[in-house]
Coordinates of C-alpha atoms in Angstrom, one line a residue:
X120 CA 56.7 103.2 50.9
X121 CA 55.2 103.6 54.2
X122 CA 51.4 103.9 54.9
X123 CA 49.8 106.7 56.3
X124 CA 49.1 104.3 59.0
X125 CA 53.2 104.2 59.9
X126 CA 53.7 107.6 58.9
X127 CA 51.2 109.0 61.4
X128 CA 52.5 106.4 64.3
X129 CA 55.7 107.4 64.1
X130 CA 55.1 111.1 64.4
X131 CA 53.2 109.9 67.4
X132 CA 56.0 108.2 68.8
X133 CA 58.3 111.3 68.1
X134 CA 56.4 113.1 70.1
X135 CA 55.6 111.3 72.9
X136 CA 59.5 110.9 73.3
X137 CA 59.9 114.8 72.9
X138 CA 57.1 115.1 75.9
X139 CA 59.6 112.3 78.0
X140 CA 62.5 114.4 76.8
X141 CA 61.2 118.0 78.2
X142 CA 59.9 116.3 81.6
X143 CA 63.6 114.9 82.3
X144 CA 65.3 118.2 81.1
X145 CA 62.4 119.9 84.1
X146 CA 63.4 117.2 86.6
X147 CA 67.7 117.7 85.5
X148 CA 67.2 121.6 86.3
X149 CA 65.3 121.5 89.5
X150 CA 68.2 119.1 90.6
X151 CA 71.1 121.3 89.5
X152 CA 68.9 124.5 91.2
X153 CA 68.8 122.8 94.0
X154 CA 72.7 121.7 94.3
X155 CA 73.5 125.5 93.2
X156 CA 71.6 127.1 96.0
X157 CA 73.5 124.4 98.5
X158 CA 76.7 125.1 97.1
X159 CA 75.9 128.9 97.4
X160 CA 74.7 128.7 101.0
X161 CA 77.1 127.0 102.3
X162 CA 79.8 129.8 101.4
X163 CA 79.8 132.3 103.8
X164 CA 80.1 129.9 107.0
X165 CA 83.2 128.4 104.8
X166 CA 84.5 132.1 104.9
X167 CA 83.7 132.6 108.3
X168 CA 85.3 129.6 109.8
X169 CA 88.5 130.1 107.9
X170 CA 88.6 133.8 109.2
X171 CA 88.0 132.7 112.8
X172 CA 91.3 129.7 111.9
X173 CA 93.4 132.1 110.7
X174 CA 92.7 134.3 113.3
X175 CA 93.4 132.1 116.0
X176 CA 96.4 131.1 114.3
X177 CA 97.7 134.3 113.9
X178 CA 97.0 135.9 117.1
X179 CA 97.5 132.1 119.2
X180 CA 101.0 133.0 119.7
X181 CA 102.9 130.3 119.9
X182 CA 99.8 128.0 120.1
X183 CA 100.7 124.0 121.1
X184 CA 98.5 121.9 119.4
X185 CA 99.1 118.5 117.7
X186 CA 97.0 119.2 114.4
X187 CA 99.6 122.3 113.7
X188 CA 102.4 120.5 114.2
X189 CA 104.4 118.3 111.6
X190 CA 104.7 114.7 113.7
X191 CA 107.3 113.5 111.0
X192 CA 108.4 115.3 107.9
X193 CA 110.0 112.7 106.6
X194 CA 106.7 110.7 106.2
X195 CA 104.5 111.8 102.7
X196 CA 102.0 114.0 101.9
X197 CA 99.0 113.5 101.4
X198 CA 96.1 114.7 99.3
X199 CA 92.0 114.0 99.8
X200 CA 90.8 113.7 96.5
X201 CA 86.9 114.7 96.1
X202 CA 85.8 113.8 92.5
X203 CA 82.3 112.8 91.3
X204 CA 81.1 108.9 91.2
X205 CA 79.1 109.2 88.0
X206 CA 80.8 110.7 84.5
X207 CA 79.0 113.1 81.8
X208 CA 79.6 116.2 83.8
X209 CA 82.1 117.8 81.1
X210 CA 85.3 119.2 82.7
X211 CA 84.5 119.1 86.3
X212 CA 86.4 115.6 86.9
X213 CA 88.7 116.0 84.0
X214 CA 90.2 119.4 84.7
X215 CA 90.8 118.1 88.9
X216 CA 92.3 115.2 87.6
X217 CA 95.0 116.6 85.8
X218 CA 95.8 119.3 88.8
X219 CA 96.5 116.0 90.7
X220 CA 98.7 114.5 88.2
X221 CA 100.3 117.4 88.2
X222 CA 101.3 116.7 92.0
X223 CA 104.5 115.3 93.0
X224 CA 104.7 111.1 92.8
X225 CA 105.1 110.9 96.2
X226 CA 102.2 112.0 97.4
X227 CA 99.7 109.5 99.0
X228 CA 95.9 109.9 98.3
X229 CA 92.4 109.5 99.9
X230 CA 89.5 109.3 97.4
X231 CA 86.2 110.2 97.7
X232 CA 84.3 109.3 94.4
X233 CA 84.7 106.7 92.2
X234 CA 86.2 108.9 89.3
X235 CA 88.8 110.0 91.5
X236 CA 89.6 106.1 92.6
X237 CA 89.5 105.3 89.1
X238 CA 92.4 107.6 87.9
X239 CA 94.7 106.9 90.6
X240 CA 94.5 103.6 90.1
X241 CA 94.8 103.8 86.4
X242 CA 97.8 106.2 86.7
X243 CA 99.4 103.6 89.7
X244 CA 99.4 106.6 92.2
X245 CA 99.3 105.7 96.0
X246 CA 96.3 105.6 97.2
X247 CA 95.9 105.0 100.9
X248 CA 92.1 104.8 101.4
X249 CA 89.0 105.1 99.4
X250 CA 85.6 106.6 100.7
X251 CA 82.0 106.3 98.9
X252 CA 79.9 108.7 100.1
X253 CA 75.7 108.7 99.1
X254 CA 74.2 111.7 96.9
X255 CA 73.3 113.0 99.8
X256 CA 76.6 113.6 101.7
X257 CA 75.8 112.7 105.8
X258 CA 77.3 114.4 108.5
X259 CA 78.2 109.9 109.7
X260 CA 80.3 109.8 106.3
X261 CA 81.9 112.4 106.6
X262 CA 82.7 112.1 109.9
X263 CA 84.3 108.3 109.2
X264 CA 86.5 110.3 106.2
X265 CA 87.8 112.6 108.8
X266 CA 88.7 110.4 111.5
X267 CA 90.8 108.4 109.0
X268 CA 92.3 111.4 107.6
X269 CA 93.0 112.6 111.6
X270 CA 94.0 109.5 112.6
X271 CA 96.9 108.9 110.0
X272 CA 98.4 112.4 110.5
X273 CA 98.5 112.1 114.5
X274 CA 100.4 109.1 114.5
X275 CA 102.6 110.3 111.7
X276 CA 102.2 108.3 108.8
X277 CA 101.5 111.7 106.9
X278 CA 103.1 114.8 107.2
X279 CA 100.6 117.4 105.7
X280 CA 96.8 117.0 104.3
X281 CA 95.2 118.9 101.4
X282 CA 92.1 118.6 99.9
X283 CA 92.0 118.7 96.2
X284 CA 88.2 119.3 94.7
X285 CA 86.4 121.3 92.3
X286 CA 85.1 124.4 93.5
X287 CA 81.3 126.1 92.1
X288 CA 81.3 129.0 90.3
X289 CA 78.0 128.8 87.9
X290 CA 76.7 125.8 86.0
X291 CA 79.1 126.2 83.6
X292 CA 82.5 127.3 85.1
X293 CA 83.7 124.8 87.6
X294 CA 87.5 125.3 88.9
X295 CA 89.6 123.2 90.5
X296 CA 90.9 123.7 93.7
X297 CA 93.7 123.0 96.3
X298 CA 93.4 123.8 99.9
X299 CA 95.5 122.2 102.5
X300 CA 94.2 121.7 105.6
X301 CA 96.5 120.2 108.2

C-alpha cells in the first residue's frame, strides 16, 4: 500500500499536469481565434475580386488573353491540391482527400502540404510538383507556387487549373471545396 508520502505526490503531480494541460488548451484557442479572424477577413476581398473577374469576363466581349484561352486541350488537367502538413485536425484533410479521389485518373496535381503529397503518392496519382509552404503563408511562396502553376498552362502542358482546398465555415464545419481558376 502506498504511503501518504506517494499518495500526496501524486496528487501533486496530477495537478500540476492539469495546470500544463489548461495553459496549452489557452495557447490552442488564441491560435485557432486568430486563424478564424484571418480566414474571416480575408472573405470579402475574395468576393470582390471574383465580382470584378466575372465582370470583366462577361462584359470583355470577346476579350484575347492567353490565361482564358485553352493552349492544348488535348494536354491534362490539372488540380492544386492545398491540404494541411500536420494531421489531428479531424475531417478537414480527410473529407478533401476523398473529393480528389473522386476526380478523374487523368488529372495531374500540384500539392501544397504534406498530407496532400502523402495521398497522392500513396494512391499513385500524378503529381507534377510539390510546394511546402511555412505556417505563416508569404506573399515569396506563394508567388513561386503561382508562377509554376502559370508557367505550365502557358506553354500548354495543362489544359485547365483548379484549386481543390477546404473552405472555413466555423471550428467545427470545414467543407471542401473546388474552384477552377484558369
Amino acid at each position: 500500500m502506498a504511503s501518504l508520502r506517494d499518495i500526496r505526490r501524486r496528487i501533486k503531480s496530477v495537478k500540476n499536469t492539469a495546470q500544463i494541460t489548461k495553459a496549452m488548451q489557452m495557447v490552442a484557442a488564441s491560435k485557432m481565434r486568430k486563424a478564424q479572424d484571418a480566414a474571416i477577413a480575408g472573405r470579402p476581398f475574395v468576393r470582390l475580386f471574383n465580382r470584378v473577374l466575372t465582370s470583366i469576363i462577361q462584359k470583355g466581349g470577346e476579350l484575347q488573353h492567353p490565361l482564358l484561352s485553352t493552349k492544348n486541350p488535348a494536354a491534362k488537367p490539372a488540380v492544386l491540391v492545398i491540404t494541411t502538413d500536420k494531421g489531428l485536425c479531424g475531417p478537414l484533410n480527410t473529407n478533401l482527400l476523398r473529393e480528389v479521389s473522386a476526380l478523374p485518373q487523368n488529372t495531374t496535381f500540384v500539392s501544397v502540404g504534406r498530407k496532400g503529397r502523402q495521398f497522392l503518392s500513396r494512391t499513385a496519382r500524378d503529381l507534377l510538383a510539390d510546394f511546402s509552404v511555412s505556417e505563416k503563408v508569404t506573399f515569396s511562396e506563394t508567388k513561386q507556387i503561382s508562377k509554376f502553376i502559370l508557367d505550365k498552362f502557358l506553354s500548354g502542358e495543362v489544359s485547365s487549373y483548379s484549386i481543390c482546398f477546404s473552405r472555413f465555415k466555423n471550428t467545427l464545419v470545414q467543407t471542401p471545396f473546388k474552384l477552377d481558376l484558369l
